[in-house]
XYZ file of C-alpha atoms in Angstrom:
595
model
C -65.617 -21.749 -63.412
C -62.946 -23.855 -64.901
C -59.947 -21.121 -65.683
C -58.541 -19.302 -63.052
C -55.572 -16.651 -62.655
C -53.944 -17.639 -60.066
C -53.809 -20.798 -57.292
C -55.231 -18.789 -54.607
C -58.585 -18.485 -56.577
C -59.127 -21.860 -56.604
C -61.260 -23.821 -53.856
C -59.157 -25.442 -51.157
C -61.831 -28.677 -51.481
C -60.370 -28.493 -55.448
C -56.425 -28.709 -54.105
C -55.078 -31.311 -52.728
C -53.544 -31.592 -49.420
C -49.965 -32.036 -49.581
C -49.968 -32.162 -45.541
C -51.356 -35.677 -45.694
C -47.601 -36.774 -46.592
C -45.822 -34.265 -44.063
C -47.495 -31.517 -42.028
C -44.359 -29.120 -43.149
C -41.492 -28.757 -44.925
C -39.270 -29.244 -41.413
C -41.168 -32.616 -41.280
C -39.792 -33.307 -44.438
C -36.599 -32.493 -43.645
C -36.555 -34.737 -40.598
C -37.507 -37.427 -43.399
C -34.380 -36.666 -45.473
C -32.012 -36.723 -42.560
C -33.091 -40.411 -41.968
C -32.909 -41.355 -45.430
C -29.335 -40.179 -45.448
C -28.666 -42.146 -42.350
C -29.568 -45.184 -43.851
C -27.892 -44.917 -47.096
C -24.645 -45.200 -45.313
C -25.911 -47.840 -43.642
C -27.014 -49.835 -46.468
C -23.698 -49.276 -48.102
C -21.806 -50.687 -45.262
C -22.944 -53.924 -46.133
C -21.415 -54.312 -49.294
C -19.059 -57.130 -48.584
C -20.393 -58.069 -45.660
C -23.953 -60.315 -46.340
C -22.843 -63.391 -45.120
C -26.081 -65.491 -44.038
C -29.948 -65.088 -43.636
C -29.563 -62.724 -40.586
C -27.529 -59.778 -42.537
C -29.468 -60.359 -45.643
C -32.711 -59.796 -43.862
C -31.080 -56.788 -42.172
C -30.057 -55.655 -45.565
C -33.280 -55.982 -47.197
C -35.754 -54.769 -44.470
C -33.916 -51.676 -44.029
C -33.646 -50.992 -47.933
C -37.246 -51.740 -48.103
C -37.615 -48.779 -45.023
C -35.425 -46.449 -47.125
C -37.735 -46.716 -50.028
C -40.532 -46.422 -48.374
C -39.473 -42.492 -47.008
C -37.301 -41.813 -49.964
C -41.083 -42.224 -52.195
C -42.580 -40.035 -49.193
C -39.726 -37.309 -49.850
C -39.544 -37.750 -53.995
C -43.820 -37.203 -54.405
C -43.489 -34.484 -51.677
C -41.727 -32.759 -53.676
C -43.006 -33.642 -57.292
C -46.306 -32.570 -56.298
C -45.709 -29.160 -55.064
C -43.667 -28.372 -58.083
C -46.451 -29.797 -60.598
C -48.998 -27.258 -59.068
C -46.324 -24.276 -60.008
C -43.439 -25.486 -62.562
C -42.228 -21.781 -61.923
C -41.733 -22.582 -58.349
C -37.866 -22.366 -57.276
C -38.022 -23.234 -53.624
C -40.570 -26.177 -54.703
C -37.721 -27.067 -57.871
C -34.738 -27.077 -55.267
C -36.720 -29.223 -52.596
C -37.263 -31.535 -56.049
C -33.247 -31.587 -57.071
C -32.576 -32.075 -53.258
C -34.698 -35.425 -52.724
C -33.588 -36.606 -56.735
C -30.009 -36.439 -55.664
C -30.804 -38.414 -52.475
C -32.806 -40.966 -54.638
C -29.670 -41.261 -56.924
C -27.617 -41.449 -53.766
C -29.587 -44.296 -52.289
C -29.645 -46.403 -55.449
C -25.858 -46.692 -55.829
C -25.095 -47.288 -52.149
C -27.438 -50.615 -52.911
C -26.224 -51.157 -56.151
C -23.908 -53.913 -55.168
C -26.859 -56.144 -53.974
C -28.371 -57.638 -57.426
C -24.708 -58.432 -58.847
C -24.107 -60.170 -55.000
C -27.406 -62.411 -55.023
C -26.563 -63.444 -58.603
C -23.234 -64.631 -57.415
C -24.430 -67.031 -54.796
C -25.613 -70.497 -55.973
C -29.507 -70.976 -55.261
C -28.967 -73.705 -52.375
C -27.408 -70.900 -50.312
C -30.193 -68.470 -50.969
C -32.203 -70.920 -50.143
C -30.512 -72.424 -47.317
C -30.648 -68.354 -46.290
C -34.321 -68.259 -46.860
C -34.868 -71.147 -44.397
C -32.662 -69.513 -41.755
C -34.543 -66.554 -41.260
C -37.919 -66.436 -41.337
C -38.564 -63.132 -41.948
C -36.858 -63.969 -45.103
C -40.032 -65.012 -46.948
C -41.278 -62.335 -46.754
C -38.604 -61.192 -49.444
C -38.696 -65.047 -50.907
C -40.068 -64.371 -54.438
C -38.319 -61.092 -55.170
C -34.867 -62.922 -54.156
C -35.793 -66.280 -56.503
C -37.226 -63.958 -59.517
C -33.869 -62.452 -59.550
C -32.507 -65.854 -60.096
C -34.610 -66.203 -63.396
C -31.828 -63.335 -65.020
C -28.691 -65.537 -64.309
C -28.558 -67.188 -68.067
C -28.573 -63.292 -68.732
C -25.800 -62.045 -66.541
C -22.461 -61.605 -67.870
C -19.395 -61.689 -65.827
C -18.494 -58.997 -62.820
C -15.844 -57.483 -65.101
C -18.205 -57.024 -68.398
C -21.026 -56.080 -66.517
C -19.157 -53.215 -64.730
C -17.890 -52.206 -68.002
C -21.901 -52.402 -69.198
C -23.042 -49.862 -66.060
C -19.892 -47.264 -66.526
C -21.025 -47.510 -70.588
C -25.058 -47.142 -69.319
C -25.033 -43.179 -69.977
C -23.103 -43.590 -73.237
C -25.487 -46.118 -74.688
C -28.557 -43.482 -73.144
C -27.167 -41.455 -75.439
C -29.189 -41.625 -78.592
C -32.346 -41.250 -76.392
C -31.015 -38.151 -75.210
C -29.790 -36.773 -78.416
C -33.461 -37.349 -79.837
C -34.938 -35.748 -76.554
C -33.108 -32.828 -76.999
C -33.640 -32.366 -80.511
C -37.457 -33.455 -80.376
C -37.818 -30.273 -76.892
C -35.542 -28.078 -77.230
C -33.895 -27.680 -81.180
C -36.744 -28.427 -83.197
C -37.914 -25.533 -84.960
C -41.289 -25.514 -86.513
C -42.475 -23.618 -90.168
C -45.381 -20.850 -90.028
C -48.511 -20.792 -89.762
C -50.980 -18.030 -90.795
C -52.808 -16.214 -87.597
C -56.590 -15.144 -88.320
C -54.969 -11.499 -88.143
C -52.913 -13.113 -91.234
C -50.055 -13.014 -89.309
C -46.969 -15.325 -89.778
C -46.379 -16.876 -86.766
C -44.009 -20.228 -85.144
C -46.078 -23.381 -84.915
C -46.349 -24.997 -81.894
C -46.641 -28.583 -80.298
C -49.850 -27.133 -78.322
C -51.122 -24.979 -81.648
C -50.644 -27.902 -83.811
C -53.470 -29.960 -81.710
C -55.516 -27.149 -81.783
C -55.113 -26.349 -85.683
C -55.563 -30.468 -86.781
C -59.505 -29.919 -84.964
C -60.111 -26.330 -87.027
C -63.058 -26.653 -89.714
C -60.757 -24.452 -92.384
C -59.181 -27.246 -94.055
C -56.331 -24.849 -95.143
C -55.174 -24.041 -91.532
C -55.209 -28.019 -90.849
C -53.192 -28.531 -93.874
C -50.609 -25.393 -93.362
C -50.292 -26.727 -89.801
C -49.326 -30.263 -91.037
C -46.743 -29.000 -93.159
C -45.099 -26.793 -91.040
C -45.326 -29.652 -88.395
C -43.175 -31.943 -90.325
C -41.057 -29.272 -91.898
C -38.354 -29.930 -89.128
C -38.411 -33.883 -89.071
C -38.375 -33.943 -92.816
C -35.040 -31.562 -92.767
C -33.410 -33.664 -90.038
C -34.362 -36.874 -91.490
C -31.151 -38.254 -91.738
C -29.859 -36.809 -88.339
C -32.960 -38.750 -86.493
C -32.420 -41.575 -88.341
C -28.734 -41.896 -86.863
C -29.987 -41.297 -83.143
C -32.944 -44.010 -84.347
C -30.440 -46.334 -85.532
C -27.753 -46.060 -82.882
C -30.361 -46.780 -80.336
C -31.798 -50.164 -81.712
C -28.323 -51.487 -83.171
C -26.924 -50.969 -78.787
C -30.759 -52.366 -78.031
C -29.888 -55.946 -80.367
C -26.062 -55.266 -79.580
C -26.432 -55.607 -75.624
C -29.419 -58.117 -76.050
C -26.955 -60.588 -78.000
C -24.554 -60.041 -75.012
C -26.683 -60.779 -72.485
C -28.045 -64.458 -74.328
C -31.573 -63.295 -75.539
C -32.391 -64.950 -78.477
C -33.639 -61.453 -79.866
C -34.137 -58.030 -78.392
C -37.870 -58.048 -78.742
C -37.858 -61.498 -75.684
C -35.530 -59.075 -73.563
C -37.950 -56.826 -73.177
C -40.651 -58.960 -72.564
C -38.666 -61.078 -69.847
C -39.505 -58.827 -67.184
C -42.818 -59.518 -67.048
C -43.226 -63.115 -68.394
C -44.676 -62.274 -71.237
C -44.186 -65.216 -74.136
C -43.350 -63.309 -77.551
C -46.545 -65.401 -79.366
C -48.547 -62.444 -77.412
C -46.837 -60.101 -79.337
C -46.900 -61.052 -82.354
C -50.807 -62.512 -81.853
C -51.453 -58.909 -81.020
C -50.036 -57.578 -84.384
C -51.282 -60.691 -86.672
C -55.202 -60.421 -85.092
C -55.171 -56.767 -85.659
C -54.129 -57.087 -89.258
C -56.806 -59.547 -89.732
C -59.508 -57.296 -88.575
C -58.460 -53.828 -90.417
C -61.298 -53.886 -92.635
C -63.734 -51.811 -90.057
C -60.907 -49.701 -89.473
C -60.538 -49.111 -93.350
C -64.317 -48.846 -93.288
C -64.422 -45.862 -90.726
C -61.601 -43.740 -92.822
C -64.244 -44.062 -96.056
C -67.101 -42.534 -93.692
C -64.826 -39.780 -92.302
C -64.067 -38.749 -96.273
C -67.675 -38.896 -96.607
C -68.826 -37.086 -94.042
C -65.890 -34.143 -94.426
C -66.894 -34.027 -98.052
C -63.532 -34.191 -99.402
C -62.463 -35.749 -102.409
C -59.606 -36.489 -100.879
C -58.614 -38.146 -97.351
C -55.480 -36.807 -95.855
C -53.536 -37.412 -92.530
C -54.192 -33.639 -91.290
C -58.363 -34.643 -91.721
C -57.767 -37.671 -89.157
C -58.526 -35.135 -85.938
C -61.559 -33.560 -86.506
C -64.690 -34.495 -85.024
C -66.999 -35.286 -87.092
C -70.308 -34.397 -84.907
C -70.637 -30.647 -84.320
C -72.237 -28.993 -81.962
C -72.437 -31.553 -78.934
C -70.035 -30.603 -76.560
C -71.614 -29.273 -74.005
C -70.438 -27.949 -70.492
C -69.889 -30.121 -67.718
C -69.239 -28.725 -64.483
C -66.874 -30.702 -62.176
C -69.561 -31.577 -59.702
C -71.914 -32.831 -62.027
C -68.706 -34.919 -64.005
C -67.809 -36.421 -61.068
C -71.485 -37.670 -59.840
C -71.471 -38.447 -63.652
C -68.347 -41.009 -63.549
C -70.162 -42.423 -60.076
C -72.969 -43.719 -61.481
C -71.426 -45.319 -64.535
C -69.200 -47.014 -62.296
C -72.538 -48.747 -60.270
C -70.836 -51.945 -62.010
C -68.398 -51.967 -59.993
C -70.440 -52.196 -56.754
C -71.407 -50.002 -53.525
C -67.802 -50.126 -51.806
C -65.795 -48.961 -54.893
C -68.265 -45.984 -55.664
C -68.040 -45.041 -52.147
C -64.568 -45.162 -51.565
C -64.567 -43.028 -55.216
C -66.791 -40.500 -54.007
C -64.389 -39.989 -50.722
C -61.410 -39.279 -52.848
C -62.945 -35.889 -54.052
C -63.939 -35.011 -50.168
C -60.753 -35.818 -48.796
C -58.848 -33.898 -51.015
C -56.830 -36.492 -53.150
C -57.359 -34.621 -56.380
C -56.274 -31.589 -57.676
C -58.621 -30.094 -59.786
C -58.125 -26.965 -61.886
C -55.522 -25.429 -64.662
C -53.562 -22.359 -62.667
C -50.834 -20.514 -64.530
C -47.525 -23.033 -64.379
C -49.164 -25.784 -63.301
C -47.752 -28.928 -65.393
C -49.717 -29.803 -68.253
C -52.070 -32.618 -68.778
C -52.835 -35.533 -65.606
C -51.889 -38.291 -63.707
C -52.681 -40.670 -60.617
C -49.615 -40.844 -58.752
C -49.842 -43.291 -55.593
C -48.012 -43.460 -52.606
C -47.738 -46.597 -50.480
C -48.615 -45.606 -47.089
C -50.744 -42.554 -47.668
C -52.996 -42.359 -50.308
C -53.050 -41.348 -54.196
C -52.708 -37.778 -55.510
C -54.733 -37.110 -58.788
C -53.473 -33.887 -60.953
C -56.001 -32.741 -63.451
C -56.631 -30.016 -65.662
C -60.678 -29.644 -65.791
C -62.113 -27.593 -68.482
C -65.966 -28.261 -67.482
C -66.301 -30.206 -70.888
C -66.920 -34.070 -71.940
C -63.025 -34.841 -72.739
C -62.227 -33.926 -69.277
C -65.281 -36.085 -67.741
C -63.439 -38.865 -69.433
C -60.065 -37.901 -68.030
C -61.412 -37.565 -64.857
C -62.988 -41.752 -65.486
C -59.597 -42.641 -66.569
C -56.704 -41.077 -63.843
C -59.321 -42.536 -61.015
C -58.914 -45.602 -62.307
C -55.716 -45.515 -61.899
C -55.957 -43.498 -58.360
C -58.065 -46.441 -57.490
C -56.139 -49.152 -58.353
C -53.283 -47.285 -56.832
C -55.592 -47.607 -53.742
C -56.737 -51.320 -53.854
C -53.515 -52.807 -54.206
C -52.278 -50.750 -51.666
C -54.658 -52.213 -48.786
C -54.830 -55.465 -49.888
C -50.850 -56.042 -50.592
C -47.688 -55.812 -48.105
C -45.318 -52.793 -49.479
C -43.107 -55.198 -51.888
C -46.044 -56.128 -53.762
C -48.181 -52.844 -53.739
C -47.202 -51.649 -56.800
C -48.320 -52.474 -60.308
C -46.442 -53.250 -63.470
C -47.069 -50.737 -67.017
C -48.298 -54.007 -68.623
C -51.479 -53.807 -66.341
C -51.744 -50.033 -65.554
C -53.829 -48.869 -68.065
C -56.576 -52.106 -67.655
C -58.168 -49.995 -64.708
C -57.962 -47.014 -66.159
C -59.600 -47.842 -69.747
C -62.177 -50.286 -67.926
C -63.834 -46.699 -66.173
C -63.842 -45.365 -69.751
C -65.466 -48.240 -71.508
C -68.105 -48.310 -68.507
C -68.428 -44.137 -69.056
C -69.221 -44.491 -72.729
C -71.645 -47.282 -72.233
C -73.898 -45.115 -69.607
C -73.136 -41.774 -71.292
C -74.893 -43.818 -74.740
C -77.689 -45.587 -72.300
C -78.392 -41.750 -70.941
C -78.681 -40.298 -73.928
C -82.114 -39.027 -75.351
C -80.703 -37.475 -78.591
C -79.074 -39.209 -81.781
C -76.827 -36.129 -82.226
C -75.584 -36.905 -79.125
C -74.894 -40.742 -79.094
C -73.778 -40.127 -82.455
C -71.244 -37.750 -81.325
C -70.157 -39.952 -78.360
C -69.688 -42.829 -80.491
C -67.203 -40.831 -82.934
C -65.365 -39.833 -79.740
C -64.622 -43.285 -78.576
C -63.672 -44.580 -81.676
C -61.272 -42.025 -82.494
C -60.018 -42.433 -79.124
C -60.113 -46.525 -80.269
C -57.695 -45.670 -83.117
C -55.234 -44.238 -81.074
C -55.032 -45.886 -77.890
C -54.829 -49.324 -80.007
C -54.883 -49.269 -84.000
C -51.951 -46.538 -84.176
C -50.081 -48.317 -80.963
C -50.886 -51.742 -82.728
C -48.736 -49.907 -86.058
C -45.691 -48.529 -83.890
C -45.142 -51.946 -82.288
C -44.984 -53.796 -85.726
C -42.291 -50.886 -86.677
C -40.456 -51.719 -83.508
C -40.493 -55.406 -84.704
C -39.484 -54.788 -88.136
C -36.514 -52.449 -87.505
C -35.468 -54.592 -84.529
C -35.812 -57.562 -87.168
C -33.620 -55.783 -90.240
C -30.984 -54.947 -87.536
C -30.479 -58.513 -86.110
C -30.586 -59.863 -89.661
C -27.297 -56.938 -89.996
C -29.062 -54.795 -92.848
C -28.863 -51.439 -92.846
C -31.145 -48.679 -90.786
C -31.054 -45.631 -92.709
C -33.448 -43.027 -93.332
C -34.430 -44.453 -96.291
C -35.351 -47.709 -94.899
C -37.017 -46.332 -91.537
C -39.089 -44.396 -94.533
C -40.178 -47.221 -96.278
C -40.973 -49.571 -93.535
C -43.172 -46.498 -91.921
C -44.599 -45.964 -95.238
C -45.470 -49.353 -96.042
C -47.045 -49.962 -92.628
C -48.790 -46.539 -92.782
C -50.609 -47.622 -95.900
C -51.504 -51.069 -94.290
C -53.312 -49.899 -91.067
C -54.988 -46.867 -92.813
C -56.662 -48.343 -96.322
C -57.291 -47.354 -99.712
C -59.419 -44.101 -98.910
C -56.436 -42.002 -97.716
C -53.820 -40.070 -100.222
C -50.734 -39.470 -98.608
C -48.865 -36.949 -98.554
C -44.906 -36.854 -98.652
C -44.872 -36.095 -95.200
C -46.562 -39.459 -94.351
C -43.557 -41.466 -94.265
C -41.458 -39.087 -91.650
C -43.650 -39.748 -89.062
C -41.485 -42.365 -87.294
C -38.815 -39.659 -86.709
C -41.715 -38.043 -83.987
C -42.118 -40.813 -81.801
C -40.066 -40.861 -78.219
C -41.469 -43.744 -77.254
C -39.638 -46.004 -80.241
C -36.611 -44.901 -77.561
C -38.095 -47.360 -75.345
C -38.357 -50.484 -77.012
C -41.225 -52.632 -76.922
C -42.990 -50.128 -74.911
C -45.899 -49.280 -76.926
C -48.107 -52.617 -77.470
C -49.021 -52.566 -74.017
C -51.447 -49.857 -74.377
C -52.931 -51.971 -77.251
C -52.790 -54.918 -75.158
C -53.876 -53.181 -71.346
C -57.062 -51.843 -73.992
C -58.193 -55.244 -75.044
C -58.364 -56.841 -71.728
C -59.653 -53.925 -70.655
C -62.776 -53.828 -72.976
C -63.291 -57.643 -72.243
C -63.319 -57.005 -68.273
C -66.162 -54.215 -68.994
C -67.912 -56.162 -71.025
C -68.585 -59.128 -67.899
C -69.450 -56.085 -65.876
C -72.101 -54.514 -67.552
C -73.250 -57.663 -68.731
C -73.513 -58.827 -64.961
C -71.441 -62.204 -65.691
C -71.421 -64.320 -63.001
C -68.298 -63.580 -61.024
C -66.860 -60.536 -63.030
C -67.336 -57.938 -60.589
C -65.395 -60.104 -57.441
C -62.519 -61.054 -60.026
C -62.117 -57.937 -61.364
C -61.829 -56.132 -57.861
C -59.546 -58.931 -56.770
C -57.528 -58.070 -59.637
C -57.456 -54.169 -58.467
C -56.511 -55.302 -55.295
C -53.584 -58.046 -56.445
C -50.884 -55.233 -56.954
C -47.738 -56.940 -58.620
C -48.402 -59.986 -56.521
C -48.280 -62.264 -60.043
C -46.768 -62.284 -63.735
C -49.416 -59.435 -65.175
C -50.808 -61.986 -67.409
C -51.557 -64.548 -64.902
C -53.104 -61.634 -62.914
C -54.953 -61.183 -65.564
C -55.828 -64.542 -66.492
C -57.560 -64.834 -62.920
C -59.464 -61.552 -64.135
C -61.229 -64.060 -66.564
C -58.560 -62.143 -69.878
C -55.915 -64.782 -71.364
C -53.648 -62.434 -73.606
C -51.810 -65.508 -74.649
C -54.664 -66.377 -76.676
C -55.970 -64.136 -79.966
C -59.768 -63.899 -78.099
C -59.553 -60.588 -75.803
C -58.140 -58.874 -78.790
C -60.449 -60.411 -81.420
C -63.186 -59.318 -78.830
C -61.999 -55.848 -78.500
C -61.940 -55.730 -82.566
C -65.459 -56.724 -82.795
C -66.784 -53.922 -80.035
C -64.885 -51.448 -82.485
C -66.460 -53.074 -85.180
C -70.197 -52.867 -83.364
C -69.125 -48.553 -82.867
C -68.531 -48.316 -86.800
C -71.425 -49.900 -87.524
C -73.953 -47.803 -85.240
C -71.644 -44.557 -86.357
C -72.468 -45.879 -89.947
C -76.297 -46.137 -89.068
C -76.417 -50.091 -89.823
């Protein structure tokens, strides 16, 4: 049984167990009292961190703090995930987010403080104290933003401006949730009725061609009548994006976001230039799609449906779990162990109740242990959900027992190599497994749909990011019109000569939230690659894969992600993990194909 009416119905061994964090909500509330005690605390010393002893005072209690405000915060989230329509779970939620907001401005005097010593003193700090090394590379990467920090007096004026400039992101958040209005679509009752975000998935996967087409119209109705509106928000927020970059001595807006994590721009635009380079099997697979649909002509509402019919079968959670198990073998006795544990100890809740939030994650706490949400429907696209957020759940877990609390946590750039590495290892025992050519056949058209959209269309927003970013440093214009014709242009490019495009086609960079946060969006192309290269040394058995890659699971944020990943045995700042990744999609097109 995958659908149930209410949370009660489900298994308590399919919940988890929120009592692994605190054993009640007075427990929590003991929790919050000390967190408030220590903000105070931590604010006092504003002013006051005068050598290594206060600074390690400073820093070992705010490292406390944040270790029971994340207790409180996931508390919390979690109970109100499992029943959005909750209110005593939403006001425990707004109770520990105002604390969180509370603790981060009574410390935010620190960065702004350590940026104002010179580096001798640190250091001379450092070598007072040694507890202090503890904190050592946090306190000297900090030091790597000083060409990049403006004076006290313009970066106040920066932090009192920071909701203003959020503004465009908002403005686009609340149009894209809560104005946006969507045309009609035709019931099988032939009723009129409001598209919606969850229909529109639905009606892109129907075999009537006509309902996939009416829902792709009505879809873009809304962006195509606030075109010009979206294109202001759009705009506003890359001009403040190159505007505050310039301020702060980047040489572009693109190398500010990548500073962070050390990442050199050449990987950026090696990921874009490789990728164009290798579009021909991409092109290739949109002329068997048309083929196989029968259609005369290729449109952007025939890009969802699967091709293979008939396949899906059901998958009870039991069997998908002891499913995901045994394609992870690669990965060695300990990890599939420790895997297996997760679903007997409760780490994982399984099943879709009315109000529970949408959709899954892996959400790790230092400390405890990671919480999984899930959805299960008993079906093969939840089997690979299931690969993907443990993963995550046990990366969460690795780096967590192998690394101190400051280094425990992973970076975005890396967090979706674990996750993608289970999937790739799924599909290659899933094909290995099966006994029918229905069946592989239908497995390979999942994974390289799922191919074009975790990379090829991420791949295509980045390059818009680059371009628009590009036309607004060079001080040209960002209008609708141009936001249309670079979309356009690039929409054409990555898809081939087999598709016609309809009008609609160029609006659909006025859908994307993510082009809100910059530079964002190549990592999922990038975490993919490396991913695929890292599954391809396991399941080939290369000699040291398995030990680097679990060292890698276990190394946290305890390196740049790309020297992390270098020791993996991926170098991103070279064109070969993506080439390689190219050439595996390449190898799915061409069994799809029947070569």
């Amino acid at each position: 049984m995958s659908t149930y009416s209410s949370r009660k119905e489900v298994p308590e061994h399919e919940k988890w167990d929120v009592s692994d964090i605190y054993s009640s909500l007075d427990e929590w509330r003991e929790d919050v009292a000390v967190i408030e005690e220590m903000t105070v605390k931590l604010k006092e010393f504003d002013g006051k961190i005068e050598d290594g002893h206060s600074l390690y005072d400073f820093l070992s209690m705010q490292e406390k703090l944040s270790f029971h405000l994340s207790k409180v915060v996931v508390y919390a989230r979690l109970q109100v995930d499992v029943d959005t329509r909750d209110k005593k779970a939403e006001s425990i939620l707004d109770e520990a987010t105002q604390l969180s907001v509370k603790a981060s401005t009574a410390v935010s005097f620190f960065r702004p403080f350590i940026l104002s010593l010179d580096k001798s003193t640190l250091q001379e700090y450092i070598s007072e104290v040694e507890g202090l090394t503890y904190f050592e590379d946090d306190l000297m990467d900090l030091f790597r933003y000083k060409p990049h920090v403006l004076s006290k007096e313009k970066e106040e004026v920066l932090t009192q401006l920071g909701e203003a400039l959020s503004s465009p992101s908002k403005t686009f958040g609340m149009i894209n949730n809560a104005d946006i209005k969507f045309g009609l679509v035709t019931k099988d009752d032939g009723e009129k009725v409001e598209l919606t975000r969850g229909m529109y998935e639905k009606l892109l996967k129907n075999e009537d061609r006509n309902k996939r087409k009416e829902a792709y119209h009505a879809y873009y109705k809304p962006y195509v009548e606030l075109n010009n509106t979206i294109a202001s928000t759009l705009s506003s927020a890359i001009k403040t994006n190159v505007t505050v970059s310039k301020m702060k001595n980047y040489p572009s807006a693109l190398e500010k976001s990548l500073f962070a994590d050390q990442v050199p721009k050449e990987v950026y635009d090696k990921l874009i230039e490789a990728t164009k380079n290798h579009l021909a099997p991409y092109h290739r697979y949109q002329k068997i799609r048309k083929e196989m649909l029968g259609v005369d002509e290729l449109r952007q509402y025939d890009l969802s449906i699967p091709l293979v019919k008939g396949v899906d079968k059901d998958i009870p959670y039991n069997e998908a779990y002891d499913l995901m198990l045994k394609a992870l073998a690669p990965l060695g006795e300990e990890y599939v162990e420790t895997l297996a544990e997760f679903k007997d100890k409760r780490y994982i809740d399984v099943r879709e109740t009315p109000g529970k939030r949408s959709g899954a994650y892996n959400m790790g706490l230092y400390g405890v242990h990671p919480f999984v949400l899930l959805n299960h429907q008993d079906n093969l696209n939840s089997l690979f959900t299931l690969a993907h957020e443990m993963g995550h759940a046990m990366h969460s877990y690795l780096s967590a027992k192998h690394q101190p609390q400051i280094t425990a946590g992973y970076t975005i750039f890396v967090a979706e190599v674990a996750s993608t590495v289970n999937e790739v290892l799924l599909i290659h025992y899933l094909l290995n497994q099966s006994t029918d050519d229905k069946t592989r056949k239908y497995l390979v058209n999942d994974f390289i749909d799922k191919f074009k959209g975790t990379f090829f269309t991420q791949v295509m927003f980045a390059n818009f990011e680059k371009d628009t970013h590009e036309l607004a440093e060079a001080g040209k214009p960002l209008t609708a019109e141009v936001f249309n014709e670079v979309y356009e242009q690039l929409f054409r490019e990555y898809n081939g000569p087999d598709m016609v495009f309809d009008e609609e086609v160029k609006y659909g960079w006025s859908r994307i939230p993510h082009f809100y946060r910059p530079f964002y969006v190549y990592k999922y192309a990038t975490g993919f690659a490396a991913a695929i290269q890292l599954a391809n040394g396991l399941l080939e058995n290369k000699e040291g894969a398995k030990e680097a890659y679990l060292e890698f699971l276990q190394s946290g944020s305890s390196d740049y992600p790309l020297e992390l990943l270098k020791k993996a045995g991926v170098d991103l700042t070279t064109s070969e993990p993506i080439e390689k990744a190219l050439a595996f999609f390449t190898e799915l097109v061409d069994e799809f194909e029947g070569k």
